[in-house]
Coordinates of C-alpha atoms in Angstrom, one line a residue:
M16 CA 115.4 -17.5 -119.1
I17 CA 112.6 -16.2 -117.0
Y18 CA 113.7 -13.6 -114.0
Q19 CA 111.0 -12.9 -111.3
D20 CA 112.6 -9.6 -110.8
P21 CA 111.0 -6.5 -112.2
V22 CA 113.1 -4.1 -114.5
T23 CA 113.1 -0.8 -112.7
S24 CA 115.5 1.3 -115.2
I25 CA 116.9 1.2 -118.6
D26 CA 120.5 2.5 -119.5
I27 CA 120.0 3.0 -123.3
E28 CA 123.5 4.2 -124.1
K29 CA 124.9 0.9 -122.3
Q30 CA 122.2 -1.2 -123.6
T31 CA 121.4 -2.6 -120.0
L32 CA 118.4 -3.1 -117.9
I33 CA 118.7 -2.8 -114.3
T34 CA 116.2 -5.0 -112.1
N35 CA 114.7 -4.5 -108.7
S36 CA 117.3 -6.7 -107.0
G37 CA 120.2 -4.8 -108.8
K38 CA 120.9 -7.2 -111.4
L39 CA 122.2 -5.9 -114.8
L40 CA 120.9 -7.5 -118.0
K41 CA 122.8 -6.5 -121.4
Y42 CA 120.9 -6.8 -124.5
G43 CA 121.4 -6.7 -128.1
S44 CA 117.7 -6.1 -129.0
L45 CA 115.1 -5.6 -126.7
I46 CA 111.2 -6.0 -126.9
V47 CA 109.0 -4.2 -124.6
A48 CA 105.8 -6.3 -124.0
T49 CA 104.8 -4.9 -120.8
G50 CA 101.1 -4.8 -121.8
C51 CA 98.5 -2.8 -119.6
T52 CA 97.6 -2.3 -115.8
A53 CA 94.2 -2.3 -114.7
S54 CA 92.8 1.1 -113.8
R55 CA 92.0 1.2 -110.0
F56 CA 89.9 3.3 -107.6
P57 CA 92.1 5.2 -105.2
E58 CA 92.7 3.6 -101.8
K59 CA 91.0 6.5 -100.2
I60 CA 87.6 5.7 -101.6
G61 CA 87.9 1.8 -100.9
G62 CA 89.6 0.7 -104.0
Y63 CA 92.1 -1.6 -102.2
L64 CA 89.4 -3.0 -99.9
P65 CA 89.2 -6.9 -99.3
G66 CA 86.4 -8.1 -101.7
V67 CA 87.3 -5.6 -104.3
H68 CA 88.8 -7.2 -107.4
Y69 CA 90.5 -6.0 -110.9
I70 CA 91.2 -8.5 -113.4
R71 CA 94.5 -8.4 -115.4
D72 CA 95.9 -11.9 -115.2
V73 CA 95.5 -15.6 -114.0
A74 CA 96.0 -14.7 -110.4
D75 CA 93.3 -12.1 -110.4
A76 CA 90.8 -14.4 -112.1
D77 CA 91.8 -17.1 -109.4
A78 CA 91.2 -14.6 -106.6
L79 CA 87.9 -13.8 -108.0
I80 CA 86.4 -17.0 -108.5
S81 CA 87.6 -17.7 -104.9
S82 CA 85.3 -14.8 -103.6
L83 CA 82.4 -15.7 -106.1
E84 CA 82.3 -19.1 -104.4
K85 CA 81.3 -17.4 -101.1
A86 CA 79.8 -14.3 -102.6
K87 CA 75.9 -13.2 -102.5
K88 CA 75.8 -10.0 -103.8
V89 CA 78.0 -8.7 -106.6
V90 CA 78.5 -5.5 -108.0
V91 CA 80.3 -4.8 -111.5
V92 CA 81.6 -1.3 -112.0
G93 CA 82.1 -0.5 -115.7
G94 CA 79.9 -1.4 -118.9
G95 CA 82.7 -2.5 -121.2
Y96 CA 84.1 -5.9 -122.0
I97 CA 85.1 -6.8 -118.5
G98 CA 81.8 -5.5 -117.0
M99 CA 79.9 -7.3 -119.4
E100 CA 81.5 -10.8 -119.0
V101 CA 81.9 -10.7 -115.4
A102 CA 78.1 -9.8 -114.9
A103 CA 77.2 -12.6 -117.3
A104 CA 79.1 -15.1 -115.5
A105 CA 78.3 -14.0 -112.0
V106 CA 74.5 -14.1 -112.7
G107 CA 75.3 -17.8 -114.1
W108 CA 76.2 -18.5 -110.8
K109 CA 72.7 -17.6 -109.4
L110 CA 74.4 -14.5 -107.7
D111 CA 72.7 -11.3 -107.1
T112 CA 74.5 -9.0 -109.7
T113 CA 74.2 -5.2 -110.3
I114 CA 76.4 -3.7 -113.0
I115 CA 77.1 0.1 -112.5
F116 CA 78.6 2.4 -115.5
P117 CA 78.5 6.2 -115.9
E118 CA 77.6 6.2 -119.6
N119 CA 73.9 5.7 -121.2
H120 CA 74.4 2.3 -122.3
L121 CA 76.7 -0.8 -122.3
L122 CA 79.9 -0.8 -124.4
Q123 CA 79.5 2.7 -125.6
R124 CA 83.0 2.6 -127.4
L125 CA 81.4 0.1 -130.0
F126 CA 77.6 -0.5 -129.4
T127 CA 75.1 1.8 -131.0
P128 CA 72.1 2.7 -128.6
S129 CA 69.8 0.4 -130.2
L130 CA 72.5 -2.4 -130.3
A131 CA 73.1 -2.1 -126.6
Q132 CA 69.6 -1.9 -125.6
R133 CA 69.0 -5.4 -127.0
Y134 CA 72.0 -6.9 -125.1
E135 CA 70.8 -5.0 -122.1
Q136 CA 67.4 -6.3 -122.1
L137 CA 68.9 -10.0 -122.5
Y138 CA 71.0 -9.3 -119.5
Q139 CA 67.9 -8.2 -117.5
Q140 CA 66.0 -11.2 -118.5
N141 CA 68.9 -13.3 -116.9
G142 CA 68.7 -11.3 -113.7
V143 CA 71.4 -8.6 -114.2
K144 CA 70.3 -5.2 -112.7
F145 CA 71.5 -2.0 -114.3
V146 CA 72.5 1.4 -112.8
K147 CA 73.2 3.6 -115.8
G148 CA 74.4 7.1 -115.8
A149 CA 75.6 6.7 -112.2
S150 CA 79.0 8.1 -110.5
I151 CA 80.4 6.3 -107.4
K152 CA 81.4 8.4 -104.3
N153 CA 83.3 5.5 -102.5
L154 CA 83.4 1.7 -101.5
E155 CA 82.3 1.2 -98.0
A156 CA 83.7 -1.3 -95.8
G157 CA 81.7 -3.6 -93.2
S158 CA 82.5 -4.3 -89.6
D159 CA 85.0 -7.2 -90.7
G160 CA 87.2 -4.7 -92.7
R161 CA 85.8 -6.3 -96.3
V162 CA 83.8 -4.2 -98.7
A163 CA 80.2 -4.1 -97.9
A164 CA 78.7 -1.6 -100.1
V165 CA 79.0 1.1 -103.3
K166 CA 78.0 4.5 -102.2
L167 CA 76.7 6.6 -105.3
E168 CA 77.2 10.2 -105.8
D169 CA 73.5 10.8 -105.5
G170 CA 73.5 9.3 -101.8
S171 CA 72.2 5.8 -102.5
T172 CA 73.9 2.8 -101.4
I173 CA 74.0 -0.8 -103.3
D174 CA 75.2 -3.9 -101.1
A175 CA 77.9 -6.1 -102.1
D176 CA 80.1 -8.6 -100.6
T177 CA 82.1 -8.6 -103.9
I178 CA 83.0 -6.1 -106.2
V179 CA 84.6 -6.1 -109.6
I180 CA 86.1 -2.8 -111.1
G181 CA 86.4 -3.0 -114.9
I182 CA 87.1 0.7 -115.9
G183 CA 89.8 0.3 -118.5
A184 CA 93.5 0.0 -118.4
K185 CA 96.6 2.1 -118.7
P186 CA 99.9 1.1 -120.9
T187 CA 102.7 0.0 -118.7
V188 CA 105.4 2.2 -120.1
S189 CA 107.6 2.6 -116.8
P190 CA 110.7 2.5 -116.9
F191 CA 110.7 3.0 -120.6
E192 CA 109.6 6.5 -121.1
R193 CA 112.8 7.6 -122.6
V194 CA 112.1 5.1 -125.6
G195 CA 109.4 7.6 -126.8
L196 CA 105.8 8.0 -126.0
N197 CA 102.7 8.8 -127.9
S198 CA 100.7 11.5 -126.2
S199 CA 97.4 11.1 -127.9
V200 CA 96.5 7.4 -127.6
G201 CA 99.3 6.4 -124.9
G202 CA 101.9 3.7 -124.9
I203 CA 105.3 3.6 -126.8
Q204 CA 105.5 4.8 -130.2
V205 CA 106.6 2.4 -133.0
D206 CA 106.7 2.2 -136.7
G207 CA 105.1 -0.5 -138.8
Q208 CA 107.9 -2.9 -137.9
F209 CA 107.4 -2.3 -134.2
R210 CA 110.7 -0.4 -133.8
T211 CA 110.9 2.4 -131.5
R212 CA 112.9 5.6 -132.1
M213 CA 115.6 4.1 -130.1
P214 CA 117.9 1.3 -132.3
G215 CA 117.4 -2.1 -131.2
I216 CA 114.3 -1.4 -129.0
F217 CA 110.9 -2.6 -130.1
A218 CA 107.6 -2.7 -128.5
I219 CA 104.6 -5.0 -129.3
G220 CA 101.0 -5.8 -128.0
D221 CA 99.0 -3.5 -125.8
V222 CA 101.8 -1.1 -125.0
A223 CA 102.7 -0.3 -128.7
A224 CA 101.0 2.6 -130.3
F225 CA 101.4 1.6 -133.9
P226 CA 100.4 2.9 -137.4
L227 CA 96.9 1.5 -138.2
K228 CA 97.7 1.4 -141.8
M229 CA 94.2 0.8 -143.3
Y230 CA 92.9 3.6 -141.6
D231 CA 95.9 5.9 -141.8
R232 CA 96.1 6.8 -138.0
T233 CA 98.1 5.8 -135.0
A234 CA 96.3 3.4 -132.7
R235 CA 96.7 1.4 -129.6
V236 CA 95.0 -2.0 -129.8
E237 CA 94.1 -4.0 -126.3
H238 CA 93.4 -7.4 -127.5
V239 CA 95.0 -10.9 -127.7
D240 CA 94.6 -11.3 -131.3
H241 CA 96.7 -8.2 -131.8
A242 CA 99.2 -9.2 -129.3
R243 CA 99.9 -12.5 -130.9
Q244 CA 99.9 -10.7 -134.5
S245 CA 102.2 -7.9 -133.5
A246 CA 104.6 -10.3 -131.7
Q247 CA 105.0 -12.3 -135.0
H248 CA 105.4 -9.5 -137.2
C249 CA 108.0 -7.9 -134.9
I250 CA 110.2 -11.0 -134.7
K251 CA 110.0 -11.7 -138.4
A252 CA 111.3 -8.1 -138.7
L253 CA 113.9 -8.6 -136.4
L254 CA 115.2 -12.0 -137.8
S255 CA 114.9 -11.4 -141.4
A256 CA 114.8 -8.9 -144.3
Q257 CA 111.0 -8.5 -143.8
T258 CA 110.3 -4.6 -144.5
H259 CA 106.5 -4.7 -145.2
T260 CA 104.2 -2.6 -142.7
Y261 CA 102.1 -4.2 -140.2
D262 CA 98.6 -4.1 -141.7
Y263 CA 96.1 -4.9 -138.8
L264 CA 92.3 -5.2 -139.2
P265 CA 90.7 -4.4 -135.8
Y266 CA 88.7 -7.5 -134.3
F267 CA 86.5 -7.5 -131.1
Y268 CA 84.4 -10.5 -130.1
S269 CA 82.4 -11.8 -127.0
R270 CA 80.9 -15.1 -125.7
V271 CA 78.6 -15.3 -122.8
F272 CA 76.0 -17.1 -121.3
E273 CA 77.4 -20.3 -122.8
Y274 CA 77.1 -22.0 -119.6
E275 CA 74.9 -25.4 -119.3
G276 CA 71.2 -24.7 -118.9
S277 CA 71.6 -21.0 -120.4
P278 CA 68.4 -20.4 -122.4
R279 CA 70.4 -18.4 -124.8
K280 CA 73.9 -18.1 -125.7
V281 CA 75.7 -14.7 -126.8
W282 CA 78.6 -14.7 -129.3
W283 CA 79.2 -11.6 -131.4
Q284 CA 82.1 -10.8 -133.7
F285 CA 83.1 -7.1 -134.8
F286 CA 85.5 -6.3 -137.5
G287 CA 86.7 -3.1 -139.1
D288 CA 86.0 0.6 -138.0
N289 CA 82.8 1.8 -136.2
V290 CA 82.8 5.1 -138.1
G291 CA 79.9 6.7 -140.0
E292 CA 76.2 5.9 -139.9
T293 CA 74.7 2.6 -139.0
I294 CA 72.2 0.1 -140.4
E295 CA 70.8 -2.4 -138.1
I296 CA 69.3 -5.6 -139.7
G297 CA 67.5 -8.5 -137.8
N298 CA 65.5 -9.1 -134.6
F299 CA 68.1 -10.3 -132.2
D300 CA 66.1 -13.6 -132.3
P301 CA 69.0 -14.7 -132.2
K302 CA 70.7 -13.0 -135.0
I303 CA 71.4 -9.3 -135.5
A304 CA 73.7 -7.3 -137.6
T305 CA 75.0 -3.7 -137.6
F306 CA 77.0 -2.2 -140.7
W307 CA 78.7 1.0 -140.3
I308 CA 78.9 2.9 -143.5
D309 CA 81.2 6.1 -144.2
S310 CA 81.0 7.9 -147.6
G311 CA 79.0 4.9 -149.1
K312 CA 81.9 2.7 -147.9
L313 CA 81.2 -0.5 -145.6
K314 CA 83.7 0.4 -142.8
G315 CA 82.8 -2.1 -140.3
V316 CA 80.3 -4.8 -139.4
L317 CA 79.0 -6.6 -136.2
V318 CA 77.0 -9.9 -136.4
E319 CA 75.7 -11.7 -133.4
S320 CA 75.0 -15.1 -133.5
G321 CA 76.4 -15.6 -137.1
S322 CA 77.2 -19.1 -138.5
P323 CA 80.9 -20.1 -139.4
E324 CA 80.6 -18.9 -142.9
E325 CA 79.0 -15.7 -142.0
F326 CA 81.7 -14.8 -139.2
Q327 CA 84.3 -15.8 -142.0
L328 CA 83.0 -13.5 -144.6
L329 CA 83.2 -10.2 -141.8
P330 CA 87.0 -9.7 -142.0
T331 CA 86.8 -9.8 -145.9
L332 CA 84.1 -7.1 -145.9
A333 CA 85.8 -5.1 -143.5
R334 CA 89.2 -5.2 -145.1
S335 CA 87.7 -4.7 -148.6
Q336 CA 85.4 -1.8 -147.6
P337 CA 83.1 -2.2 -150.6
F338 CA 80.8 0.6 -151.9
V339 CA 77.3 -0.6 -150.7
D340 CA 74.0 0.2 -152.0
K341 CA 72.6 1.7 -148.4
A342 CA 69.0 1.7 -149.5
K343 CA 69.0 -2.0 -150.6
L344 CA 70.8 -2.9 -147.4
Q345 CA 68.1 -1.2 -145.3
Q346 CA 65.3 -3.1 -146.9
A347 CA 67.0 -6.7 -146.3
S348 CA 64.7 -8.9 -144.4
S349 CA 67.1 -11.0 -142.7
V350 CA 70.9 -10.8 -141.7
E351 CA 71.3 -13.5 -144.1
E352 CA 70.1 -11.2 -146.9
A353 CA 72.0 -8.3 -145.7
L354 CA 75.3 -10.1 -145.6
E355 CA 74.4 -11.4 -149.1
I356 CA 74.2 -7.9 -150.3
A357 CA 77.5 -6.9 -148.7
R358 CA 79.2 -10.0 -150.4
A359 CA 78.0 -9.1 -153.7
A360 CA 79.4 -5.5 -153.3
L361 CA 82.8 -7.2 -152.9
P362 CA 85.3 -6.7 -155.9
V363 CA 85.8 -10.0 -157.8
E364 CA 89.1 -10.6 -156.3
A365 CA 87.9 -10.2 -152.6
A366 CA 84.6 -12.2 -153.2
V367 CA 84.5 -15.4 -151.1

């Protein structure tokens, strides 16, 4: 049964949820899958003006498409996944597109400066303009009440009739705070079976702070792959005698510029942990690979424009964490050769 009636409170002792309309919903087992909400600009600086968009669900995407159909100048705020993918789509619609972010380069939480520079150049070749290292003072409205410009802290302004804000998301923990929160990564603390500290209550997906077994730390992962896998693991734990700990391998990817007529399609995949020093192989024409090595072990790997077989190899490498010959890897003349060196370092039982 689906209720279009938000839950506003929980009585843990009585195992009861209370909805906005006052309905009481009894539960035997409860799975919290509230996800995240998009971080927003405050209303006082224009964060809620008509023409300002945040993307979190299908309705948000539909509203953005409706705006883009009438747009001429688009500003994207944020240099992460949302920013990169929306900017690529907007310029594909032949719209004047500018991306603004406070960091020094795109996707700072994953990309190295060198790798980011490659993608930034590609975006610029496609017509995207960059304003890096910038802070926004406020969004300005035009005479019709719709957003008309972005004003930066340095006093400059950038005209825009459509603005997309992609500055991250916050786990939606309300009204489940009593279940137990994680103060370091946010979200609801769970164990390797997605059980909270309260009997009969579980949390999955974006909102769950879970033990990342292979790296021995607590994490929250905002990704559809984890959402699906955590749900499956939780249900198995709930309905069967499964006791093994969730063992997730971090995975991220992006596909952009794939529209008809695009001179260059982008599809990269990353598996593992981006810690340690990096080795970059390839010239981005179209392939490039970045390897993260820590204490001699291969911890993470990103490949752009890989073949199906190469992409299939990446999770095996990241999960096995083989010791690799760094000097040999640095001397590889191509992405193919580098991946073959990494493959040869796999233990026999993991080799594919």
